[in-house]
CSV table of C-alpha atoms in Angstrom, one decimal:
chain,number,residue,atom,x,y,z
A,422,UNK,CA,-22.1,-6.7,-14.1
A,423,UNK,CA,-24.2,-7.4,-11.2
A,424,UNK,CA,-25.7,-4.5,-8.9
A,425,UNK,CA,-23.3,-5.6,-6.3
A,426,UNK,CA,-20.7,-4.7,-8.2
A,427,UNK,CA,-21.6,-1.7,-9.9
A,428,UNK,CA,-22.0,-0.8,-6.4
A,429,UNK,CA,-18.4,-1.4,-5.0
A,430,UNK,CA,-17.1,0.4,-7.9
A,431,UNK,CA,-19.0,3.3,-6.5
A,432,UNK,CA,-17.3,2.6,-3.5
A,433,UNK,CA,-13.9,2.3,-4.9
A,434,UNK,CA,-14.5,5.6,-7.4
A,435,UNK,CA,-15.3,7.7,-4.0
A,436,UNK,CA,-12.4,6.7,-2.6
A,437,UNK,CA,-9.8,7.4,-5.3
A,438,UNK,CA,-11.6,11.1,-5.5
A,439,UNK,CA,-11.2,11.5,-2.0
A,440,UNK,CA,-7.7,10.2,-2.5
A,441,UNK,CA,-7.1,12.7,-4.8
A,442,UNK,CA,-8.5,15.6,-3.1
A,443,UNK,CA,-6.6,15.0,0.0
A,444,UNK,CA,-3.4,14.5,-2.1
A,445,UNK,CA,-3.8,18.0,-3.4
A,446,UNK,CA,-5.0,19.6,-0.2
A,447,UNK,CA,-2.1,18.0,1.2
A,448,UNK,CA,0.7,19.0,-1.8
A,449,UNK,CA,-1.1,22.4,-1.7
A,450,UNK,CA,-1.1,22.9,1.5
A,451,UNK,CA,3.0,23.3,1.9
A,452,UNK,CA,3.0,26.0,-0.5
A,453,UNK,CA,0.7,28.2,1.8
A,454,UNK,CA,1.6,31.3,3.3
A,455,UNK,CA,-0.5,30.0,6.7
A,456,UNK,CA,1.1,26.6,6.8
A,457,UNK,CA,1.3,26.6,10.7
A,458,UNK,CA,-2.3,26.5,11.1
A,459,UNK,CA,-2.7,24.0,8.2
A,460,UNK,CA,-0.7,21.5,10.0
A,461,UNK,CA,-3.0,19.5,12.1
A,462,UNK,CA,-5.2,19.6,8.8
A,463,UNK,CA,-2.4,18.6,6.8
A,464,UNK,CA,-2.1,15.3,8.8
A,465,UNK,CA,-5.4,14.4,8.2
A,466,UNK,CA,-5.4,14.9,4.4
A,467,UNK,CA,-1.9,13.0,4.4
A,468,UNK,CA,-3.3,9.9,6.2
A,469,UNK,CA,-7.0,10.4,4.6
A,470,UNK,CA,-5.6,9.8,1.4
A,471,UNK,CA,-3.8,7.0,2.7
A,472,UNK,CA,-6.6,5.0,3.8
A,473,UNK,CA,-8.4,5.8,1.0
A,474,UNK,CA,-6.2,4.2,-1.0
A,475,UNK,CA,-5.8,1.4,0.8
A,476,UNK,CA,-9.4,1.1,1.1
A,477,UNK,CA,-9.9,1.3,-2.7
A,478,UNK,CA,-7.5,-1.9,-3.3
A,479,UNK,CA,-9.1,-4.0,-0.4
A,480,UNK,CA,-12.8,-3.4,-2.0
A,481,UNK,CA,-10.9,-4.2,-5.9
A,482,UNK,CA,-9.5,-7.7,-4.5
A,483,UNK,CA,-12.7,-8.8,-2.8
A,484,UNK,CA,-11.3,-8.2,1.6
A,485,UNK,CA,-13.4,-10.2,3.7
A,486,UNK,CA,-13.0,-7.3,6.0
A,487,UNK,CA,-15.1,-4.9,3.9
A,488,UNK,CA,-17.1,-3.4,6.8
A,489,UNK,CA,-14.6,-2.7,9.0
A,490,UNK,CA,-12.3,-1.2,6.2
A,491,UNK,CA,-15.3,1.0,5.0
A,492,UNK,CA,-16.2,1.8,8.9
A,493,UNK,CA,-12.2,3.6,8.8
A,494,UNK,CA,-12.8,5.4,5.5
A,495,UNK,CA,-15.8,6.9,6.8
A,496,UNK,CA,-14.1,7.8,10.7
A,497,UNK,CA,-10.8,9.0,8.4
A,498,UNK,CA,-13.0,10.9,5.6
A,499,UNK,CA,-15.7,12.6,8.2
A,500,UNK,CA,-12.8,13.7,10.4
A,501,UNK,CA,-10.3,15.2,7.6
A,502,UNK,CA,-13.5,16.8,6.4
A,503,UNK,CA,-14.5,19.1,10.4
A,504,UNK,CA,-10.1,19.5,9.9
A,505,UNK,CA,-10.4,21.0,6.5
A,506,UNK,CA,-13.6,22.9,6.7
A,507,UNK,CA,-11.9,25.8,9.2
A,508,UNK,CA,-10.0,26.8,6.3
A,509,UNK,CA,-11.3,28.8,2.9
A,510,UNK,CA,-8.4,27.8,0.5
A,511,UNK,CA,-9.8,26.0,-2.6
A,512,UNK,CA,-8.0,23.1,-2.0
A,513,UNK,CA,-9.5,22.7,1.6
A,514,UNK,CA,-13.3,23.3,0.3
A,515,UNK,CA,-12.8,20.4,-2.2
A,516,UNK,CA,-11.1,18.5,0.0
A,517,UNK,CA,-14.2,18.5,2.8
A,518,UNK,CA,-16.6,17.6,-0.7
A,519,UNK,CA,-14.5,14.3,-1.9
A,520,UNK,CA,-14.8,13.6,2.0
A,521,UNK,CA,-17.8,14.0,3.0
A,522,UNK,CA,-19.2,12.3,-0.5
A,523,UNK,CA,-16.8,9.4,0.2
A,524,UNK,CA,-17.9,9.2,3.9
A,525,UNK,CA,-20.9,9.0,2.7
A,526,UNK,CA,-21.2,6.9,0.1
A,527,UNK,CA,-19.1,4.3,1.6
A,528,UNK,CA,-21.3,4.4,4.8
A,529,UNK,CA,-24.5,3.1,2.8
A,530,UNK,CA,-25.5,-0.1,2.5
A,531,UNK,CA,-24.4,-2.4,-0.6
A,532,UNK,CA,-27.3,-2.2,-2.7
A,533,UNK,CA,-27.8,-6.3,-3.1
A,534,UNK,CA,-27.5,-7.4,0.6
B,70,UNK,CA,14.9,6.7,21.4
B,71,UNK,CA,11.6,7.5,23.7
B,72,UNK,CA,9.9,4.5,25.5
B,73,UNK,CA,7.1,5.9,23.1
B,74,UNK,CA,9.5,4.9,20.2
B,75,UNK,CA,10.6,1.6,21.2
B,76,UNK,CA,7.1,1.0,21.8
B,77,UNK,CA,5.6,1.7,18.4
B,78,UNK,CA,8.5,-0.2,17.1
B,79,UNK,CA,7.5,-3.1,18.6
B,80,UNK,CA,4.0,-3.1,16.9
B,81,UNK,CA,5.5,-2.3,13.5
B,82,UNK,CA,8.3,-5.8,14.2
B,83,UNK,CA,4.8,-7.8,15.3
B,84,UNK,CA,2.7,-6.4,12.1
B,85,UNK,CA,5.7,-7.7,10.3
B,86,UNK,CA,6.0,-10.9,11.5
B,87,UNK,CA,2.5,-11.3,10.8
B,88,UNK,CA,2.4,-10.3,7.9
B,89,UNK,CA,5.5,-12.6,6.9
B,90,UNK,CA,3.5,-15.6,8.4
B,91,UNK,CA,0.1,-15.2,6.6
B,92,UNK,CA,1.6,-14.4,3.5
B,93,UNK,CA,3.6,-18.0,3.8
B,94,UNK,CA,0.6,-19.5,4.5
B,95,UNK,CA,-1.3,-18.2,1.7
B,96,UNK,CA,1.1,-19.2,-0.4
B,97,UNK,CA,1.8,-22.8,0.6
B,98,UNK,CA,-2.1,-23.6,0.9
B,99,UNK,CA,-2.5,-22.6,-2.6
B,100,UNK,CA,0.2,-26.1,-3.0
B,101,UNK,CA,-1.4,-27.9,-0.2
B,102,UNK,CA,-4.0,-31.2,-1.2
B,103,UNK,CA,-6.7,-30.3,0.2
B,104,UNK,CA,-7.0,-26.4,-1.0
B,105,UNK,CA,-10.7,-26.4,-1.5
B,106,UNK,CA,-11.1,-26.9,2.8
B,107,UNK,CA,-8.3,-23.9,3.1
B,108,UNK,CA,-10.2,-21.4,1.3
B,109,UNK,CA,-11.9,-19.8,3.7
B,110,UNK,CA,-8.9,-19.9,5.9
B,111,UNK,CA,-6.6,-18.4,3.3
B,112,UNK,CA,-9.1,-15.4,2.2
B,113,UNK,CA,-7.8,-14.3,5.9
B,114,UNK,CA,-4.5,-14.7,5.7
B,115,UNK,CA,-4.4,-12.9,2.5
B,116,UNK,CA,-6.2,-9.9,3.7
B,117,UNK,CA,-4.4,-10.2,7.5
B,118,UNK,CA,-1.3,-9.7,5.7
B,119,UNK,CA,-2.3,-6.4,3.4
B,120,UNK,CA,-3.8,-4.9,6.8
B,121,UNK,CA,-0.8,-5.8,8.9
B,122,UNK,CA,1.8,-4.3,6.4
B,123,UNK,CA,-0.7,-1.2,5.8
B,124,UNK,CA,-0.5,-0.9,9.6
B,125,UNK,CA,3.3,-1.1,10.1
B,126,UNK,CA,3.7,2.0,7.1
B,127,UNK,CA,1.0,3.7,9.0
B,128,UNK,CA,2.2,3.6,12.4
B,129,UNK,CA,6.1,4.2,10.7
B,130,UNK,CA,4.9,7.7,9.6
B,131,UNK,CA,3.0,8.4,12.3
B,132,UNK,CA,-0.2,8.2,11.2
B,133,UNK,CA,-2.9,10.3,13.3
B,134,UNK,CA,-5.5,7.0,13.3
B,135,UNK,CA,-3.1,4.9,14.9
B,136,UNK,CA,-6.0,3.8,17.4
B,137,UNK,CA,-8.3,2.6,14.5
B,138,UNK,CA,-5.6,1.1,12.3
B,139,UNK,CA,-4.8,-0.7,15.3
B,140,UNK,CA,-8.3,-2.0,15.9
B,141,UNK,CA,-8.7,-3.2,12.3
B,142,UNK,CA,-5.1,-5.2,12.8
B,143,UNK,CA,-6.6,-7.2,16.5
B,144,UNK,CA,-9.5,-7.9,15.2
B,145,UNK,CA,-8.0,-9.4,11.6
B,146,UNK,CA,-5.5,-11.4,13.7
B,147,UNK,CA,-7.6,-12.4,15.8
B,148,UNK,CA,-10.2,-13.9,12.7
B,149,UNK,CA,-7.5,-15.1,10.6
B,150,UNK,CA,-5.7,-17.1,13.9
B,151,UNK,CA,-9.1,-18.5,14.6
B,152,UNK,CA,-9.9,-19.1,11.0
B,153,UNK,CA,-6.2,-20.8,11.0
B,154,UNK,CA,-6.1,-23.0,13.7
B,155,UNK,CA,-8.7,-25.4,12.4
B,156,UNK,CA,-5.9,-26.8,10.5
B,157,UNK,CA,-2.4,-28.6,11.3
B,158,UNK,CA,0.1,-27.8,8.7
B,159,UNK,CA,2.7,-26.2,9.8
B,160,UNK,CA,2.0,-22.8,8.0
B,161,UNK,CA,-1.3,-23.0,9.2
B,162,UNK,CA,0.0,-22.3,13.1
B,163,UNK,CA,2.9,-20.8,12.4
B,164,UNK,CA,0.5,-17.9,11.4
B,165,UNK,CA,-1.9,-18.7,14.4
B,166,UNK,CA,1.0,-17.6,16.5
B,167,UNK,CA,2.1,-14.8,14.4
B,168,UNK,CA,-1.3,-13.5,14.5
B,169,UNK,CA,-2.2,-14.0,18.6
B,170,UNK,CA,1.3,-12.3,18.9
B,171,UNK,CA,0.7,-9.6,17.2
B,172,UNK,CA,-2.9,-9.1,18.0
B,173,UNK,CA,-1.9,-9.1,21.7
B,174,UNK,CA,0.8,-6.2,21.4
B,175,UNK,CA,-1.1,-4.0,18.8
B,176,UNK,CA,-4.3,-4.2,21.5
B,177,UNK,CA,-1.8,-3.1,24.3
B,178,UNK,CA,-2.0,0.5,25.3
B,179,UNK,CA,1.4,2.6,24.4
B,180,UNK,CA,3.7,2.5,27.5
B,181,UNK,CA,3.9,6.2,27.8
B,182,UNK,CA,0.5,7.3,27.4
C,131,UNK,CA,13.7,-22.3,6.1
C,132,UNK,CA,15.8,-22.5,2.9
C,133,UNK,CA,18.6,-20.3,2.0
C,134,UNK,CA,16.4,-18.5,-0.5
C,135,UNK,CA,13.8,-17.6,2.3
C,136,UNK,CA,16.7,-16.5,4.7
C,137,UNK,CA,18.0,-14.3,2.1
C,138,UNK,CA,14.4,-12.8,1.3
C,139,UNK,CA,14.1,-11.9,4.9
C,140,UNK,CA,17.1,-10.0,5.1
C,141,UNK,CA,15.9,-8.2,2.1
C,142,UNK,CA,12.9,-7.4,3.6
C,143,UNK,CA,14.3,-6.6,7.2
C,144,UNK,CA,16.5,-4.0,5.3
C,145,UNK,CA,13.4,-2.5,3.6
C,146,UNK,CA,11.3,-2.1,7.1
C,147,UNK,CA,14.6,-0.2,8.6
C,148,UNK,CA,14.9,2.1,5.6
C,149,UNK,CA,11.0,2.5,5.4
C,150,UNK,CA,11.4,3.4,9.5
C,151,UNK,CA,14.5,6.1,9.0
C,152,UNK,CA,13.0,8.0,6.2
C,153,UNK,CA,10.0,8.5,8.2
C,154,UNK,CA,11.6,9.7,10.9
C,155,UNK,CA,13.7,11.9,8.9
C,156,UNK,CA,10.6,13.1,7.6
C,157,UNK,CA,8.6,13.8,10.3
C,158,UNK,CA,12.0,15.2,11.9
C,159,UNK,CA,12.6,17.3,9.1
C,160,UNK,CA,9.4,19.0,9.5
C,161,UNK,CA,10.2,20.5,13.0
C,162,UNK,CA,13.7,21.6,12.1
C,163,UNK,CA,14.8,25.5,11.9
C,164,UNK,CA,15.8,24.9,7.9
C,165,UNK,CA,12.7,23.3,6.8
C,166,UNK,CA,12.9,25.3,3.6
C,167,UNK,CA,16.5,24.0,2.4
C,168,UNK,CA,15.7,20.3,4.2
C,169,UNK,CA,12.5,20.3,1.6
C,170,UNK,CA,13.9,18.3,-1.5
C,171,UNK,CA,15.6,15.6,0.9
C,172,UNK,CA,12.3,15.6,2.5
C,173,UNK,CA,10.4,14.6,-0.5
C,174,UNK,CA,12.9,11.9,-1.4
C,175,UNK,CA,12.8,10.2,2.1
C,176,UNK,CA,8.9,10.1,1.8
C,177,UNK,CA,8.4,8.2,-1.2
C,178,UNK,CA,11.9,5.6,-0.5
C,179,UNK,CA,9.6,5.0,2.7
C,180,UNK,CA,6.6,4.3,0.3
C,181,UNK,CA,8.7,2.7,-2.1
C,182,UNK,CA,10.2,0.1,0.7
C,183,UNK,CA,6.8,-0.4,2.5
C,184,UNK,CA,5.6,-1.5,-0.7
C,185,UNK,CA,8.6,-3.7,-1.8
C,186,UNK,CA,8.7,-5.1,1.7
C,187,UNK,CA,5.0,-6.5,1.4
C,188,UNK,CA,6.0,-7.5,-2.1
C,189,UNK,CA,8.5,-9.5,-1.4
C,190,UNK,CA,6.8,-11.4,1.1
C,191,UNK,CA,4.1,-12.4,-0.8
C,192,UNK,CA,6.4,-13.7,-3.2
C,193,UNK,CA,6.2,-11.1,-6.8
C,194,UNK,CA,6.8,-12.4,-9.8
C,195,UNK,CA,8.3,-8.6,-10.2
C,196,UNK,CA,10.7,-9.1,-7.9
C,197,UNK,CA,13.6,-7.8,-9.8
C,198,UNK,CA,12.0,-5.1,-10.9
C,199,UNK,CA,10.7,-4.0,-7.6
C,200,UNK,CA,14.4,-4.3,-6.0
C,201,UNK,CA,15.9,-2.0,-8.9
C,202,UNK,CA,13.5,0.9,-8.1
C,203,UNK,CA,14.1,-0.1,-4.2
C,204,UNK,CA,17.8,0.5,-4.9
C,205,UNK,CA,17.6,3.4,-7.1
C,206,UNK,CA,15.1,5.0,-4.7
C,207,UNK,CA,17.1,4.4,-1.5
C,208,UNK,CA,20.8,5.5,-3.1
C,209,UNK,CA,18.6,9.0,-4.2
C,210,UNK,CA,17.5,9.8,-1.0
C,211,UNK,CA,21.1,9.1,0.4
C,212,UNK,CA,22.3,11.3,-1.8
C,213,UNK,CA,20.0,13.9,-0.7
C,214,UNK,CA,20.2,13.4,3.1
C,215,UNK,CA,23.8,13.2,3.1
C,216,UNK,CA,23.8,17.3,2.2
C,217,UNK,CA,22.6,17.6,6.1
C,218,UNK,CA,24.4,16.8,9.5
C,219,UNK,CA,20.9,16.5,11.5
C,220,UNK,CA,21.1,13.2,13.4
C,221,UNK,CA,17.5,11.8,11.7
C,222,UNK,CA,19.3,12.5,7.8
C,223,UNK,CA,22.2,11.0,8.9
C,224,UNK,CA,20.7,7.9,10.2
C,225,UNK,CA,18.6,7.8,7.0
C,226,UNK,CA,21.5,8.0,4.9
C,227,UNK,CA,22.9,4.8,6.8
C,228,UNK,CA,19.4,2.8,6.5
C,229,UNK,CA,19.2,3.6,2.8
C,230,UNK,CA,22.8,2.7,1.9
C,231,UNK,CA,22.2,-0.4,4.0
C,232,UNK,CA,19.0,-1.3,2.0
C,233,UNK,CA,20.4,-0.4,-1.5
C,234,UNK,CA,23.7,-2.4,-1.1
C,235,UNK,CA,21.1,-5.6,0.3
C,236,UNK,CA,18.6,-5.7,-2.5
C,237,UNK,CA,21.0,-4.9,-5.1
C,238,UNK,CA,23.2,-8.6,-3.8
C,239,UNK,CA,22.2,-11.7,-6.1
C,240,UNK,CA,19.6,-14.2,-4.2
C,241,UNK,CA,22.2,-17.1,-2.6
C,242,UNK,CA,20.3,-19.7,-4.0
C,243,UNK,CA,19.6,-18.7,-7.2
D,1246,UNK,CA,-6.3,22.8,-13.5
D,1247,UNK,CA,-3.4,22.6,-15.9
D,1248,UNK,CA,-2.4,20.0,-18.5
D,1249,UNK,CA,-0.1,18.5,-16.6
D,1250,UNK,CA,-3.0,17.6,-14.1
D,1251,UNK,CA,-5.4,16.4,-16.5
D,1252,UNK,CA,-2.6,14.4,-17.8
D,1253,UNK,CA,-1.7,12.8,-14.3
D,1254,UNK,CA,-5.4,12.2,-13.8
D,1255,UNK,CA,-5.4,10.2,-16.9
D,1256,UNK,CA,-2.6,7.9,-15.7
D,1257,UNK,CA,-3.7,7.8,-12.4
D,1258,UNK,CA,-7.7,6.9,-14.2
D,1259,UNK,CA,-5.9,4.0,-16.2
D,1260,UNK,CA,-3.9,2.1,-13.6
D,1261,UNK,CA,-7.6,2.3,-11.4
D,1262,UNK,CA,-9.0,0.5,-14.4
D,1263,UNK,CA,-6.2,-2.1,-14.8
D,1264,UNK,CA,-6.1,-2.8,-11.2
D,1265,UNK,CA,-9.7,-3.7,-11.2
D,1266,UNK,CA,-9.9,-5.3,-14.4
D,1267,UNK,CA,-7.1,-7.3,-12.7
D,1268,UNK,CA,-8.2,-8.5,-9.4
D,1269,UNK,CA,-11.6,-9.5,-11.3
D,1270,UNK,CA,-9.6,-11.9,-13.2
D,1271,UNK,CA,-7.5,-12.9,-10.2
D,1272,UNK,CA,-10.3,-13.6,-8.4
D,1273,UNK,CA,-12.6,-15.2,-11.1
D,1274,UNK,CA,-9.9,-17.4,-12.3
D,1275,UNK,CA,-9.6,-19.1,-8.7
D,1276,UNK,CA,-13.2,-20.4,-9.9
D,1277,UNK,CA,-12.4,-21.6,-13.3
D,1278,UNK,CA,-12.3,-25.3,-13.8
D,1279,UNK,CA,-8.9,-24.9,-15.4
D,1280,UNK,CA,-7.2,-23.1,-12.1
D,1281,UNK,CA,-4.5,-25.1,-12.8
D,1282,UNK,CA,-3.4,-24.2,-16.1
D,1283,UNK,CA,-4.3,-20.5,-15.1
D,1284,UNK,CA,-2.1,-20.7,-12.2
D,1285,UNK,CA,1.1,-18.3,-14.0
D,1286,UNK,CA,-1.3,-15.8,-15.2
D,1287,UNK,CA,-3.2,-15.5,-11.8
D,1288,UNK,CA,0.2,-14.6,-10.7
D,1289,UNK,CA,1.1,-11.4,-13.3
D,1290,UNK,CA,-2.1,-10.7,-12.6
D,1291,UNK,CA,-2.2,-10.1,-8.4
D,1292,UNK,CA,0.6,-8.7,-9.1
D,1293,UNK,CA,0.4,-6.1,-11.9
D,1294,UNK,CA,-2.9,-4.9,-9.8
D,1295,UNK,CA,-1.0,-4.3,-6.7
D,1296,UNK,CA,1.7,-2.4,-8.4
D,1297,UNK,CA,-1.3,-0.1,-10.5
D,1298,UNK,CA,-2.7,0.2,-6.8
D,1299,UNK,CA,0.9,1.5,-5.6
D,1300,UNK,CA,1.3,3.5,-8.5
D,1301,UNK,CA,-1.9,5.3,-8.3
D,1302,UNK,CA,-1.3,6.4,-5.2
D,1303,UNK,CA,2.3,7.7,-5.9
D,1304,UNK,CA,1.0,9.5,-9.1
D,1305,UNK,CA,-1.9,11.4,-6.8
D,1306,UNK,CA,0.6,12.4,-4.1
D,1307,UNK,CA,3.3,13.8,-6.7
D,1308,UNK,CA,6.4,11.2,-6.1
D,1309,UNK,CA,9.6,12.2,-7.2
D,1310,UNK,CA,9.9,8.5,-8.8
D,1311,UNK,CA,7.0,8.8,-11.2
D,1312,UNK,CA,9.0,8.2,-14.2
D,1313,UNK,CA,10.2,4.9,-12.7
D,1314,UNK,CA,7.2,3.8,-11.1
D,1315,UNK,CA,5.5,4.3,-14.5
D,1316,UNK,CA,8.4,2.3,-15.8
D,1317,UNK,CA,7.0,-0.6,-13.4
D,1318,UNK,CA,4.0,0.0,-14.5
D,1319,UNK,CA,4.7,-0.3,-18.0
D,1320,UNK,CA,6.6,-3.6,-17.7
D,1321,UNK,CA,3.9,-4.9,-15.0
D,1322,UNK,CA,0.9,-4.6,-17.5
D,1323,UNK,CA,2.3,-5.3,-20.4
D,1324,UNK,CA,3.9,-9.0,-19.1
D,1325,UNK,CA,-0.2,-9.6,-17.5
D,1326,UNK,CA,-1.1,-8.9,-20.7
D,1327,UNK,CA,0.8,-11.2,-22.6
D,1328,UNK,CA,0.2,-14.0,-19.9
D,1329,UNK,CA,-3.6,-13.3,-19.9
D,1330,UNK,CA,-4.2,-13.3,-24.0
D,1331,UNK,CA,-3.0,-16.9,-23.9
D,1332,UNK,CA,-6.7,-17.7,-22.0
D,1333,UNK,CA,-10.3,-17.0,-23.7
D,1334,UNK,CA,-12.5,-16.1,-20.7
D,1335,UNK,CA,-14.1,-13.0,-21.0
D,1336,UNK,CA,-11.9,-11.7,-17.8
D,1337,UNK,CA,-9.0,-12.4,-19.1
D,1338,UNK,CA,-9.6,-10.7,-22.0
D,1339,UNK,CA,-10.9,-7.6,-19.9
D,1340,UNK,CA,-7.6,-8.3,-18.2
D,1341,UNK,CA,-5.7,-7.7,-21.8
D,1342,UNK,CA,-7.6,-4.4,-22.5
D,1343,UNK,CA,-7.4,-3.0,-19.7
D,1344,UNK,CA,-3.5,-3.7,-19.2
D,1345,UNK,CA,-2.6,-2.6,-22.8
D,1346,UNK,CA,-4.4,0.6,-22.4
D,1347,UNK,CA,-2.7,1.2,-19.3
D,1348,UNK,CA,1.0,0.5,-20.3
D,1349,UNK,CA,0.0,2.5,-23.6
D,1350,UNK,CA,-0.9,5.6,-21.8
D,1351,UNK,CA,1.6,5.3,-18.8
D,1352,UNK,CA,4.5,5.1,-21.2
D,1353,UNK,CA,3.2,8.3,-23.0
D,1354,UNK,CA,5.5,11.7,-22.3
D,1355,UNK,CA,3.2,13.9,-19.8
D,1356,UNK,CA,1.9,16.7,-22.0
D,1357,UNK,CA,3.4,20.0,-20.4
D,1358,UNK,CA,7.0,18.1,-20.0
C-alpha cells in the first residue's frame, strides 16, 4: 500500500466517524426534551452525515473531483460542528469532535502530491 | 405547490436527466472501439452521474447545503460536457447536452429568493 | 431507445416521485400538531426516500442486482403506504399514492425480457 | 454504549471494508491485461461496493429496513465473491476476503435481539 493510499483511507475513516457521530447526534437528538432548539442543529447533523457518506464512497472509487468533494466535507463538517457546539448533550460534544477531526483531516494535503 | 417548489423540482428533473445520460455513456464507452481514448472522458461521466443523483436526494429532502451541492453539480457538468464533446458518438453528446442543461438550471438562482 | 430502456425509465421516473413525496411527507410531518403519533410513518417515509434514491441511480447505471434492488424498493414503498395511509394530512396522503404507484411499477416484469 | 451498538458498528466496520476492498478491485481490474475476461466480475464488484456504501449509511442512521438491506448485502457480497475467486490477482482475492467476511458477519443475529 502506497502512502497515497494509506492516506485516503484516512480520509475515508474520518468521514465514516463523522458519519456516525452525526447519525447519533441526529437519532439522539429527537428523543430530547429541548428538541426545538436542537432543530437547526439537527439539520446539520442530518445532511453532515449525508455528505460524509457520500464523500467516503467518491474517495473509495477513485472521483476525479476529490478536491471539491473534500472542500464540501470540510464547509459541511466545520459548520455542523459551530451548530452542535451551543449545546452540552453528549451526543452534541462528540458530534463537534468527529467534525472538527474530519474537517480537519480531510482539509490537509495528500501526503504524496 | 410554491414557485419555490416547482423550482427545486426542476433542478432535481435536470440532475436526473443527467445523471440518466452520463451513466448511458459510461456504459456504452466501455463497448465502444476505441475505449482507451474515452477514458478520461468516461472517469467524468461516471462521477457526474454519482454527484448529480447525490444532488437530486439532497435537494429532495431539503438539504441545508443546497448552495454548495449545487456548485459541485455546475462545475461537474460543466468538466464532464467539456471532457465529452471531444467525441462524436452519439452518447458522447447526448450527455454534453444533458450536462450544459443541467449545469445551466442548477447555476440559476431560485425564482423566489 | 429499446423497449427495455423505455421500461427502465418508467421504473426509475416512479422511484424519483416516491423518493420526492416521502420527503415531503417528511419534512411536512415535522411541522404538524401530532408529530408524536406521525413518528413511525415518519421514519418509514425517510428511508423509502433513501431506498428509491438509491434504486433510482442503480437502475440507471445498469446493476446486475437489479431484482434484488426492486424487491426491497417494493417492499419498502408498500410499508410506508401502509403507514401513511393511518393519516389524512394532504403530504401522507400524496405519499401513500407515490409509493403505491412505485411498488405496483417495479414489481411489473421488464417488457422485453 | 450498548451491545446492540457495538454490534451495528461491526456491521457497519465490515461493509466499509468490503466496499473498499471492492472499488480497489474494480478499479485495478480496468488495468489488467485480461479486462476482458474480467469484465463480469468488475460488474459484481461496482456493484456489491455501492450497495455496502448504501448500507453503511442506513445501518449508521438506524433504518427501519436493516434486516432487508443486510439481506442485500448478504446476497451482494457473497455473488462478488464467488465471481472474484474465479481470478488470481491479489485484489481479487482481497476482493473474496473482504466480501466473505462481510456477508458472514452481516447475516449474523444482532447480539441484544
Amino acid at each position: 500500500m502506497t502512502n497515497l493510499e494509506i492516506d485516503k483511507q484516512t480520509k475515508i475513516a474520518a468521514c465514516i466517524e463523522a458519519m456516525n457521530a452525526c447519525n447519533k447526534c441526529y437519532v439522539s437528538s429527537l428523543k430530547e426534551y429541548d428538541l426545538a432548539s436542537l432543530w437547526e442543529s439537527m439539520k446539520y447533523n442530518k445532511e453532515a452525515a449525508e455528505i460524509c457518506s457520500f464523500a467516503a464512497a467518491a474517495l473509495s472509487r477513485g472521483t476525479v473531483f476529490e478536491q471539491e468533494i473534500l472542500a464540501l466535507v470540510v464547509k459541511a463538517c466545520e459548520q455542523c460542528a459551530n451548530e452542535s457546539e451551543k449545546f452540552e448533550h453528549i451526543h452534541c460534544q462528540s458530534s463537534v469532535e468527529a467534525c472538527r477531526r474530519c474537517a480537519e483531516i480531510c482539509s490537509t494535503l495528500s501526503l504524496t502530491v
